[in-house]
Amino acid sequence: MKKDSRIYIAGHRGLVGSAIVRRLESAGYTNLIVPTHAELDLLDAAATRDFFEETKPEYVFGAAAKVGGILANDTYPAQFIYENLAIQNNLIHNAQLVKVKKFLFLGSSCVYPRACPQPIREEYLLTSELEPTNKAYAIAKIAGIATCQSYNRQYGTTKFVAVMPSNVYGANDNFDLQTSHVIPALIRKFHEAKVAKRPTVTLWGTGAPRREFLHIEDLADACLFVMNHDGAPDLLNIGTGSDMTVKELGEMIRRIVGFEGEVAWDASKPDGT
């Protein structure tokens, strides 16, 4: 990408998109296209088509998505599958129509099987059953990967690359307990319990699942690297290479926040993948 290339960041106000914008700005890119939701609803196929025809971006970071933690995914599966399929189809198809030079599709580690061999490799995709609590979201993202690969195979004029980050966290995260992911949810739970001087914090599941966490600024670095280098495969994992149990994570956050009470685990709640 040249410093004045027309670069569209879809979902620029979200956790991933906002980090990509910060990274691009710090690297000196000056022609960023960042319409608000009021200016462009990516669920609207006609509006998205008109936007691409008018702006003709050269590069696209596809970070727009409906996202959430276990509770949100398990409660609203229809919204998660419908909205994500619609958003990514509108983005990918119109990127091809205006012949964007390169499109980076942001997926999720939940596309891989629940009982995936470790460490997770790209070739394990579609080899066994998904985690039930976020199956709808995962299927939408798998469809996005397949769409990128299919457009590469049939057209080849726009290079589509799908990247699957591990669990991300950092600045601009979502702390709503109904929709947040595990790190911001635990920070809020322990902080509120500390302020209220509660004796106990109850966390979901057994704490046994292992998770690999990636800071959002590191993901943004990786996305910029992939976008600027030819030869990347069309499916690429991005992670740190190390993980911890959710129980270890909970203890770390409890210690950092300074909550001195007890931690209880509610095994009747789902563990997630």
PDB file of C-alpha atoms in Angstrom:
ATOM      1  CA  MET A   1       0.000   0.000   0.000  1.00  0.00           C
ATOM      2  CA  LYS A   2       1.213   3.512  -0.784  1.00  0.00           C
ATOM      3  CA  LYS A   3       0.825   6.223   1.836  1.00  0.00           C
ATOM      4  CA  ASP A   4      -1.931   7.880  -0.228  1.00  0.00           C
ATOM      5  CA  SER A   5      -3.715   4.671  -1.300  1.00  0.00           C
ATOM      6  CA  ARG A   6      -7.483   4.712  -0.796  1.00  0.00           C
ATOM      7  CA  ILE A   7      -7.951   2.402   2.198  1.00  0.00           C
ATOM      8  CA  TYR A   8     -11.404   1.504   3.516  1.00  0.00           C
ATOM      9  CA  ILE A   9     -11.638   0.181   7.080  1.00  0.00           C
ATOM     10  CA  ALA A  10     -15.042  -1.448   7.544  1.00  0.00           C
ATOM     11  CA  GLY A  11     -16.026  -1.432  11.222  1.00  0.00           C
ATOM     12  CA  HIS A  12     -13.560   1.340  12.105  1.00  0.00           C
ATOM     13  CA  ARG A  13     -15.245   2.094  15.445  1.00  0.00           C
ATOM     14  CA  GLY A  14     -15.042  -1.471  16.727  1.00  0.00           C
ATOM     15  CA  LEU A  15     -12.265  -3.107  18.743  1.00  0.00           C
ATOM     16  CA  VAL A  16     -10.349  -4.440  15.718  1.00  0.00           C
ATOM     17  CA  GLY A  17     -11.199  -1.700  13.233  1.00  0.00           C
ATOM     18  CA  SER A  18     -10.241   1.161  15.550  1.00  0.00           C
ATOM     19  CA  ALA A  19      -6.855  -0.449  16.239  1.00  0.00           C
ATOM     20  CA  ILE A  20      -6.238  -0.836  12.499  1.00  0.00           C
ATOM     21  CA  VAL A  21      -7.073   2.854  11.977  1.00  0.00           C
ATOM     22  CA  ARG A  22      -4.634   3.866  14.745  1.00  0.00           C
ATOM     23  CA  ARG A  23      -1.919   1.670  13.234  1.00  0.00           C
ATOM     24  CA  LEU A  24      -2.433   3.030   9.722  1.00  0.00           C
ATOM     25  CA  GLU A  25      -2.401   6.633  10.951  1.00  0.00           C
ATOM     26  CA  SER A  26       0.775   6.074  12.972  1.00  0.00           C
ATOM     27  CA  ALA A  27       2.417   4.553   9.872  1.00  0.00           C
ATOM     28  CA  GLY A  28       1.623   7.662   7.835  1.00  0.00           C
ATOM     29  CA  TYR A  29      -1.305   6.517   5.678  1.00  0.00           C
ATOM     30  CA  THR A  30      -3.322   9.613   4.793  1.00  0.00           C
ATOM     31  CA  ASN A  31      -6.285   8.495   2.677  1.00  0.00           C
ATOM     32  CA  LEU A  32      -8.421   6.433   5.063  1.00  0.00           C
ATOM     33  CA  ILE A  33     -12.092   5.881   4.238  1.00  0.00           C
ATOM     34  CA  VAL A  34     -14.108   5.554   7.463  1.00  0.00           C
ATOM     35  CA  PRO A  35     -17.856   6.125   7.011  1.00  0.00           C
ATOM     36  CA  THR A  36     -20.014   5.976  10.125  1.00  0.00           C
ATOM     37  CA  HIS A  37     -22.927   3.560  10.448  1.00  0.00           C
ATOM     38  CA  ALA A  38     -25.288   6.494   9.802  1.00  0.00           C
ATOM     39  CA  GLU A  39     -23.449   7.140   6.539  1.00  0.00           C
ATOM     40  CA  LEU A  40     -23.291   3.481   5.451  1.00  0.00           C
ATOM     41  CA  ASP A  41     -25.341   0.521   6.693  1.00  0.00           C
ATOM     42  CA  LEU A  42     -23.451  -2.573   5.546  1.00  0.00           C
ATOM     43  CA  LEU A  43     -26.628  -4.658   5.855  1.00  0.00           C
ATOM     44  CA  ASP A  44     -28.005  -2.604   2.936  1.00  0.00           C
ATOM     45  CA  ALA A  45     -26.768  -4.218  -0.289  1.00  0.00           C
ATOM     46  CA  ALA A  46     -27.720  -1.301  -2.537  1.00  0.00           C
ATOM     47  CA  ALA A  47     -26.125   1.289  -0.248  1.00  0.00           C
ATOM     48  CA  THR A  48     -22.941  -0.761  -0.006  1.00  0.00           C
ATOM     49  CA  ARG A  49     -22.788  -1.105  -3.796  1.00  0.00           C
ATOM     50  CA  ASP A  50     -23.222   2.656  -4.253  1.00  0.00           C
ATOM     51  CA  PHE A  51     -20.541   3.344  -1.635  1.00  0.00           C
ATOM     52  CA  PHE A  52     -17.961   1.139  -3.369  1.00  0.00           C
ATOM     53  CA  GLU A  53     -18.760   2.639  -6.770  1.00  0.00           C
ATOM     54  CA  GLU A  54     -18.383   6.171  -5.423  1.00  0.00           C
ATOM     55  CA  THR A  55     -15.238   5.720  -3.319  1.00  0.00           C
ATOM     56  CA  LYS A  56     -13.483   2.932  -5.295  1.00  0.00           C
ATOM     57  CA  PRO A  57     -11.168   1.848  -2.459  1.00  0.00           C
ATOM     58  CA  GLU A  58      -7.894   0.175  -3.416  1.00  0.00           C
ATOM     59  CA  TYR A  59      -7.557  -1.808  -0.185  1.00  0.00           C
ATOM     60  CA  VAL A  60     -10.191  -2.982   2.305  1.00  0.00           C
ATOM     61  CA  PHE A  61      -9.877  -4.190   5.895  1.00  0.00           C
ATOM     62  CA  GLY A  62     -13.084  -6.133   6.570  1.00  0.00           C
ATOM     63  CA  ALA A  63     -13.391  -5.719  10.342  1.00  0.00           C
ATOM     64  CA  ALA A  64     -17.147  -5.028  10.448  1.00  0.00           C
ATOM     65  CA  ALA A  65     -19.151  -7.749  12.190  1.00  0.00           C
ATOM     66  CA  LYS A  66     -21.753  -8.456  14.853  1.00  0.00           C
ATOM     67  CA  VAL A  67     -19.695  -9.834  17.731  1.00  0.00           C
ATOM     68  CA  GLY A  68     -20.171 -10.866  21.344  1.00  0.00           C
ATOM     69  CA  GLY A  69     -19.283 -13.350  24.044  1.00  0.00           C
ATOM     70  CA  ILE A  70     -20.835 -16.710  24.967  1.00  0.00           C
ATOM     71  CA  LEU A  71     -24.079 -15.240  26.341  1.00  0.00           C
ATOM     72  CA  ALA A  72     -24.746 -13.006  23.318  1.00  0.00           C
ATOM     73  CA  ASN A  73     -23.899 -15.752  20.816  1.00  0.00           C
ATOM     74  CA  ASP A  74     -26.057 -18.300  22.581  1.00  0.00           C
ATOM     75  CA  THR A  75     -29.005 -15.893  23.007  1.00  0.00           C
ATOM     76  CA  TYR A  76     -29.130 -14.297  19.545  1.00  0.00           C
ATOM     77  CA  PRO A  77     -27.908 -16.950  17.046  1.00  0.00           C
ATOM     78  CA  ALA A  78     -30.287 -15.798  14.282  1.00  0.00           C
ATOM     79  CA  GLN A  79     -28.972 -12.232  14.432  1.00  0.00           C
ATOM     80  CA  PHE A  80     -25.368 -13.411  14.534  1.00  0.00           C
ATOM     81  CA  ILE A  81     -25.655 -15.608  11.453  1.00  0.00           C
ATOM     82  CA  TYR A  82     -27.891 -13.281   9.417  1.00  0.00           C
ATOM     83  CA  GLU A  83     -26.065 -10.014  10.057  1.00  0.00           C
ATOM     84  CA  ASN A  84     -22.570 -11.433   9.609  1.00  0.00           C
ATOM     85  CA  LEU A  85     -23.463 -13.239   6.383  1.00  0.00           C
ATOM     86  CA  ALA A  86     -25.074 -10.080   5.002  1.00  0.00           C
ATOM     87  CA  ILE A  87     -22.218  -7.747   5.999  1.00  0.00           C
ATOM     88  CA  GLN A  88     -19.419  -9.922   4.643  1.00  0.00           C
ATOM     89  CA  ASN A  89     -21.275 -10.809   1.429  1.00  0.00           C
ATOM     90  CA  ASN A  90     -21.898  -7.133   0.690  1.00  0.00           C
ATOM     91  CA  LEU A  91     -18.266  -6.240   1.391  1.00  0.00           C
ATOM     92  CA  ILE A  92     -16.628  -9.104  -0.495  1.00  0.00           C
ATOM     93  CA  HIS A  93     -18.875  -8.980  -3.549  1.00  0.00           C
ATOM     94  CA  ASN A  94     -18.549  -5.228  -4.026  1.00  0.00           C
ATOM     95  CA  ALA A  95     -14.798  -5.331  -3.457  1.00  0.00           C
ATOM     96  CA  GLN A  96     -14.628  -7.724  -6.387  1.00  0.00           C
ATOM     97  CA  LEU A  97     -16.917  -5.592  -8.570  1.00  0.00           C
ATOM     98  CA  VAL A  98     -14.708  -2.496  -8.241  1.00  0.00           C
ATOM     99  CA  LYS A  99     -11.524  -4.619  -8.379  1.00  0.00           C
ATOM    100  CA  VAL A 100     -10.031  -3.730  -5.022  1.00  0.00           C
ATOM    101  CA  LYS A 101      -6.346  -4.701  -5.036  1.00  0.00           C
ATOM    102  CA  LYS A 102      -6.493  -6.614  -1.748  1.00  0.00           C
ATOM    103  CA  PHE A 103      -9.157  -7.432   0.840  1.00  0.00           C
ATOM    104  CA  LEU A 104      -8.374  -8.603   4.383  1.00  0.00           C
ATOM    105  CA  PHE A 105     -11.264 -10.543   5.970  1.00  0.00           C
ATOM    106  CA  LEU A 106     -11.230 -10.734   9.782  1.00  0.00           C
ATOM    107  CA  GLY A 107     -12.532 -14.018  11.119  1.00  0.00           C
ATOM    108  CA  SER A 108     -12.373 -15.709  14.517  1.00  0.00           C
ATOM    109  CA  SER A 109     -10.676 -18.685  16.141  1.00  0.00           C
ATOM    110  CA  CYS A 110     -14.151 -20.129  16.846  1.00  0.00           C
ATOM    111  CA  VAL A 111     -14.306 -21.284  13.198  1.00  0.00           C
ATOM    112  CA  TYR A 112     -12.205 -24.271  14.263  1.00  0.00           C
ATOM    113  CA  PRO A 113     -13.667 -27.456  15.788  1.00  0.00           C
ATOM    114  CA  ARG A 114     -14.498 -27.545  19.497  1.00  0.00           C
ATOM    115  CA  ALA A 115     -12.192 -30.532  20.053  1.00  0.00           C
ATOM    116  CA  CYS A 116      -9.442 -29.227  17.790  1.00  0.00           C
ATOM    117  CA  PRO A 117      -5.905 -30.657  17.994  1.00  0.00           C
ATOM    118  CA  GLN A 118      -3.443 -28.251  19.606  1.00  0.00           C
ATOM    119  CA  PRO A 119      -1.878 -26.024  18.453  1.00  0.00           C
ATOM    120  CA  ILE A 120      -4.676 -25.096  16.030  1.00  0.00           C
ATOM    121  CA  ARG A 121      -3.550 -25.149  12.395  1.00  0.00           C
ATOM    122  CA  GLU A 122      -5.369 -23.792   9.369  1.00  0.00           C
ATOM    123  CA  GLU A 123      -5.875 -27.253   7.866  1.00  0.00           C
ATOM    124  CA  TYR A 124      -8.067 -28.288  10.844  1.00  0.00           C
ATOM    125  CA  LEU A 125     -10.939 -26.154   9.504  1.00  0.00           C
ATOM    126  CA  LEU A 126     -14.131 -28.210   8.921  1.00  0.00           C
ATOM    127  CA  THR A 127     -12.668 -31.438  10.321  1.00  0.00           C
ATOM    128  CA  SER A 128     -15.181 -31.948  13.182  1.00  0.00           C
ATOM    129  CA  GLU A 129     -18.032 -30.388  15.205  1.00  0.00           C
ATOM    130  CA  LEU A 130     -18.107 -26.733  16.250  1.00  0.00           C
ATOM    131  CA  GLU A 131     -18.717 -25.345  19.750  1.00  0.00           C
ATOM    132  CA  PRO A 132     -22.548 -25.228  20.100  1.00  0.00           C
ATOM    133  CA  THR A 133     -22.765 -21.882  21.929  1.00  0.00           C
ATOM    134  CA  ASN A 134     -21.295 -19.881  19.031  1.00  0.00           C
ATOM    135  CA  LYS A 135     -22.046 -22.216  16.126  1.00  0.00           C
ATOM    136  CA  ALA A 136     -24.120 -19.648  14.205  1.00  0.00           C
ATOM    137  CA  TYR A 137     -21.373 -17.022  14.345  1.00  0.00           C
ATOM    138  CA  ALA A 138     -18.715 -19.588  13.441  1.00  0.00           C
ATOM    139  CA  ILE A 139     -20.672 -20.828  10.426  1.00  0.00           C
ATOM    140  CA  ALA A 140     -21.034 -17.251   9.168  1.00  0.00           C
ATOM    141  CA  LYS A 141     -17.287 -16.705   9.460  1.00  0.00           C
ATOM    142  CA  ILE A 142     -16.551 -20.063   7.802  1.00  0.00           C
ATOM    143  CA  ALA A 143     -18.801 -18.953   4.953  1.00  0.00           C
ATOM    144  CA  GLY A 144     -16.722 -15.773   4.747  1.00  0.00           C
ATOM    145  CA  ILE A 145     -13.521 -17.802   4.416  1.00  0.00           C
ATOM    146  CA  ALA A 146     -15.103 -19.966   1.710  1.00  0.00           C
ATOM    147  CA  THR A 147     -16.381 -16.861  -0.080  1.00  0.00           C
ATOM    148  CA  CYS A 148     -12.907 -15.311  -0.120  1.00  0.00           C
ATOM    149  CA  GLN A 149     -11.368 -18.535  -1.401  1.00  0.00           C
ATOM    150  CA  SER A 150     -14.080 -18.946  -4.051  1.00  0.00           C
ATOM    151  CA  TYR A 151     -13.667 -15.388  -5.335  1.00  0.00           C
ATOM    152  CA  ASN A 152      -9.887 -15.881  -5.513  1.00  0.00           C
ATOM    153  CA  ARG A 153     -10.412 -19.074  -7.496  1.00  0.00           C
ATOM    154  CA  GLN A 154     -13.074 -17.818  -9.906  1.00  0.00           C
ATOM    155  CA  TYR A 155     -12.025 -14.201 -10.475  1.00  0.00           C
ATOM    156  CA  GLY A 156      -8.491 -13.621  -9.220  1.00  0.00           C
ATOM    157  CA  THR A 157      -8.585  -9.862  -9.827  1.00  0.00           C
ATOM    158  CA  THR A 158      -8.863  -8.981  -6.126  1.00  0.00           C
ATOM    159  CA  LYS A 159      -6.688 -10.889  -3.656  1.00  0.00           C
ATOM    160  CA  PHE A 160      -8.812 -11.986  -0.686  1.00  0.00           C
ATOM    161  CA  VAL A 161      -6.991 -13.076   2.474  1.00  0.00           C
ATOM    162  CA  ALA A 162      -8.837 -14.379   5.559  1.00  0.00           C
ATOM    163  CA  VAL A 163      -7.076 -14.039   8.905  1.00  0.00           C
ATOM    164  CA  MET A 164      -8.206 -15.790  12.090  1.00  0.00           C
ATOM    165  CA  PRO A 165      -7.014 -14.049  15.276  1.00  0.00           C
ATOM    166  CA  SER A 166      -7.030 -15.683  18.680  1.00  0.00           C
ATOM    167  CA  ASN A 167      -9.010 -14.022  21.517  1.00  0.00           C
ATOM    168  CA  VAL A 168      -8.378 -10.264  21.233  1.00  0.00           C
ATOM    169  CA  TYR A 169      -8.563  -7.573  23.907  1.00  0.00           C
ATOM    170  CA  GLY A 170      -7.447  -3.996  24.469  1.00  0.00           C
ATOM    171  CA  ALA A 171      -8.407  -0.340  24.001  1.00  0.00           C
ATOM    172  CA  ASN A 172     -12.018   0.274  22.916  1.00  0.00           C
ATOM    173  CA  ASP A 173     -13.160  -3.115  24.233  1.00  0.00           C
ATOM    174  CA  ASN A 174     -16.794  -3.845  25.147  1.00  0.00           C
ATOM    175  CA  PHE A 175     -17.517  -4.045  28.885  1.00  0.00           C
ATOM    176  CA  ASP A 176     -21.255  -4.801  28.652  1.00  0.00           C
ATOM    177  CA  LEU A 177     -21.783  -7.998  30.665  1.00  0.00           C
ATOM    178  CA  GLN A 178     -24.497  -9.158  28.259  1.00  0.00           C
ATOM    179  CA  THR A 179     -22.332  -8.986  25.125  1.00  0.00           C
ATOM    180  CA  SER A 180     -18.668  -8.767  26.150  1.00  0.00           C
ATOM    181  CA  HIS A 181     -15.864 -11.286  25.759  1.00  0.00           C
ATOM    182  CA  VAL A 182     -14.090 -12.887  28.689  1.00  0.00           C
ATOM    183  CA  ILE A 183     -11.333 -10.371  29.556  1.00  0.00           C
ATOM    184  CA  PRO A 184     -13.487  -7.209  29.739  1.00  0.00           C
ATOM    185  CA  ALA A 185     -16.266  -9.191  31.455  1.00  0.00           C
ATOM    186  CA  LEU A 186     -13.892 -10.389  34.187  1.00  0.00           C
ATOM    187  CA  ILE A 187     -12.356  -6.928  34.634  1.00  0.00           C
ATOM    188  CA  ARG A 188     -15.801  -5.414  35.151  1.00  0.00           C
ATOM    189  CA  LYS A 189     -17.029  -8.181  37.461  1.00  0.00           C
ATOM    190  CA  PHE A 190     -13.992  -7.973  39.749  1.00  0.00           C
ATOM    191  CA  HIS A 191     -13.907  -4.163  39.715  1.00  0.00           C
ATOM    192  CA  GLU A 192     -17.579  -3.799  40.610  1.00  0.00           C
ATOM    193  CA  ALA A 193     -17.258  -6.436  43.333  1.00  0.00           C
ATOM    194  CA  LYS A 194     -14.237  -4.623  44.782  1.00  0.00           C
ATOM    195  CA  VAL A 195     -16.030  -1.256  44.800  1.00  0.00           C
ATOM    196  CA  ALA A 196     -19.151  -2.797  46.377  1.00  0.00           C
ATOM    197  CA  LYS A 197     -17.032  -4.834  48.864  1.00  0.00           C
ATOM    198  CA  ARG A 198     -18.773  -8.056  47.872  1.00  0.00           C
ATOM    199  CA  PRO A 199     -17.395 -11.256  49.441  1.00  0.00           C
ATOM    200  CA  THR A 200     -17.632 -13.400  46.287  1.00  0.00           C
ATOM    201  CA  VAL A 201     -17.457 -13.171  42.510  1.00  0.00           C
ATOM    202  CA  THR A 202     -19.124 -15.990  40.562  1.00  0.00           C
ATOM    203  CA  LEU A 203     -17.683 -16.814  37.151  1.00  0.00           C
ATOM    204  CA  TRP A 204     -19.130 -18.992  34.392  1.00  0.00           C
ATOM    205  CA  GLY A 205     -18.136 -22.593  33.752  1.00  0.00           C
ATOM    206  CA  THR A 206     -15.358 -24.652  35.290  1.00  0.00           C
ATOM    207  CA  GLY A 207     -12.430 -22.407  34.352  1.00  0.00           C
ATOM    208  CA  ALA A 208     -10.760 -25.371  32.630  1.00  0.00           C
ATOM    209  CA  PRO A 209     -10.782 -24.299  28.928  1.00  0.00           C
ATOM    210  CA  ARG A 210      -7.548 -22.861  27.605  1.00  0.00           C
ATOM    211  CA  ARG A 211      -7.551 -19.574  25.671  1.00  0.00           C
ATOM    212  CA  GLU A 212      -4.882 -17.776  23.676  1.00  0.00           C
ATOM    213  CA  PHE A 213      -5.082 -13.985  24.055  1.00  0.00           C
ATOM    214  CA  LEU A 214      -3.792 -11.362  21.603  1.00  0.00           C
ATOM    215  CA  HIS A 215      -3.573  -7.625  22.273  1.00  0.00           C
ATOM    216  CA  ILE A 216      -5.459  -5.620  19.700  1.00  0.00           C
ATOM    217  CA  GLU A 217      -2.425  -3.475  18.778  1.00  0.00           C
ATOM    218  CA  ASP A 218      -0.462  -6.632  17.944  1.00  0.00           C
ATOM    219  CA  LEU A 219      -3.312  -7.848  15.753  1.00  0.00           C
ATOM    220  CA  ALA A 220      -3.345  -4.482  13.962  1.00  0.00           C
ATOM    221  CA  ASP A 221       0.413  -4.802  13.348  1.00  0.00           C
ATOM    222  CA  ALA A 222      -0.124  -8.267  11.892  1.00  0.00           C
ATOM    223  CA  CYS A 223      -2.991  -7.099   9.653  1.00  0.00           C
ATOM    224  CA  LEU A 224      -0.868  -4.270   8.244  1.00  0.00           C
ATOM    225  CA  PHE A 225       1.988  -6.725   7.640  1.00  0.00           C
ATOM    226  CA  VAL A 226      -0.286  -9.174   5.795  1.00  0.00           C
ATOM    227  CA  MET A 227      -1.840  -6.412   3.691  1.00  0.00           C
ATOM    228  CA  ASN A 228       1.592  -5.129   2.662  1.00  0.00           C
ATOM    229  CA  HIS A 229       3.126  -8.481   1.750  1.00  0.00           C
ATOM    230  CA  ASP A 230       2.312 -10.629  -1.250  1.00  0.00           C
ATOM    231  CA  GLY A 231       2.398 -14.398  -1.043  1.00  0.00           C
ATOM    232  CA  ALA A 232       0.297 -14.786   2.107  1.00  0.00           C
ATOM    233  CA  PRO A 233      -1.969 -17.862   2.035  1.00  0.00           C
ATOM    234  CA  ASP A 234      -5.699 -17.223   1.717  1.00  0.00           C
ATOM    235  CA  LEU A 235      -6.261 -18.475   5.301  1.00  0.00           C
ATOM    236  CA  LEU A 236      -3.870 -17.433   8.034  1.00  0.00           C
ATOM    237  CA  ASN A 237      -3.970 -17.739  11.834  1.00  0.00           C
ATOM    238  CA  ILE A 238      -2.711 -14.833  13.951  1.00  0.00           C
ATOM    239  CA  GLY A 239      -1.777 -15.454  17.579  1.00  0.00           C
ATOM    240  CA  THR A 240       0.900 -15.331  20.247  1.00  0.00           C
ATOM    241  CA  GLY A 241       1.624 -19.052  20.475  1.00  0.00           C
ATOM    242  CA  SER A 242       0.899 -19.292  24.216  1.00  0.00           C
ATOM    243  CA  ASP A 243      -2.283 -19.836  26.211  1.00  0.00           C
ATOM    244  CA  MET A 244      -3.713 -20.133  29.721  1.00  0.00           C
ATOM    245  CA  THR A 245      -6.777 -21.589  31.393  1.00  0.00           C
ATOM    246  CA  VAL A 246      -9.764 -19.351  32.037  1.00  0.00           C
ATOM    247  CA  LYS A 247      -9.205 -20.026  35.742  1.00  0.00           C
ATOM    248  CA  GLU A 248      -5.625 -18.737  35.484  1.00  0.00           C
ATOM    249  CA  LEU A 249      -6.927 -15.687  33.639  1.00  0.00           C
ATOM    250  CA  GLY A 250      -9.532 -15.075  36.350  1.00  0.00           C
ATOM    251  CA  GLU A 251      -6.915 -15.274  39.084  1.00  0.00           C
ATOM    252  CA  MET A 252      -4.618 -12.876  37.197  1.00  0.00           C
ATOM    253  CA  ILE A 253      -7.379 -10.285  36.736  1.00  0.00           C
ATOM    254  CA  ARG A 254      -8.576 -10.714  40.355  1.00  0.00           C
ATOM    255  CA  ARG A 255      -5.028  -9.987  41.563  1.00  0.00           C
ATOM    256  CA  ILE A 256      -4.487  -6.970  39.255  1.00  0.00           C
ATOM    257  CA  VAL A 257      -7.870  -5.412  40.100  1.00  0.00           C
ATOM    258  CA  GLY A 258      -7.224  -6.002  43.801  1.00  0.00           C
ATOM    259  CA  PHE A 259     -10.376  -7.950  44.642  1.00  0.00           C
ATOM    260  CA  GLU A 260      -9.720  -9.748  47.941  1.00  0.00           C
ATOM    261  CA  GLY A 261     -12.851 -11.893  48.163  1.00  0.00           C
ATOM    262  CA  GLU A 262     -13.525 -15.451  47.015  1.00  0.00           C
ATOM    263  CA  VAL A 263     -13.982 -16.693  43.436  1.00  0.00           C
ATOM    264  CA  ALA A 264     -16.736 -19.247  42.774  1.00  0.00           C
ATOM    265  CA  TRP A 265     -17.235 -21.169  39.519  1.00  0.00           C
ATOM    266  CA  ASP A 266     -20.734 -21.978  38.276  1.00  0.00           C
ATOM    267  CA  ALA A 267     -20.333 -25.258  36.389  1.00  0.00           C
ATOM    268  CA  SER A 268     -23.977 -25.110  35.253  1.00  0.00           C
ATOM    269  CA  LYS A 269     -22.967 -22.317  32.856  1.00  0.00           C
ATOM    270  CA  PRO A 270     -21.227 -23.144  29.562  1.00  0.00           C
ATOM    271  CA  ASP A 271     -17.446 -23.219  29.335  1.00  0.00           C
ATOM    272  CA  GLY A 272     -17.358 -22.226  25.669  1.00  0.00           C
ATOM    273  CA  THR A 273     -14.751 -23.638  23.330  1.00  0.00           C
TER     274      THR A 273
END
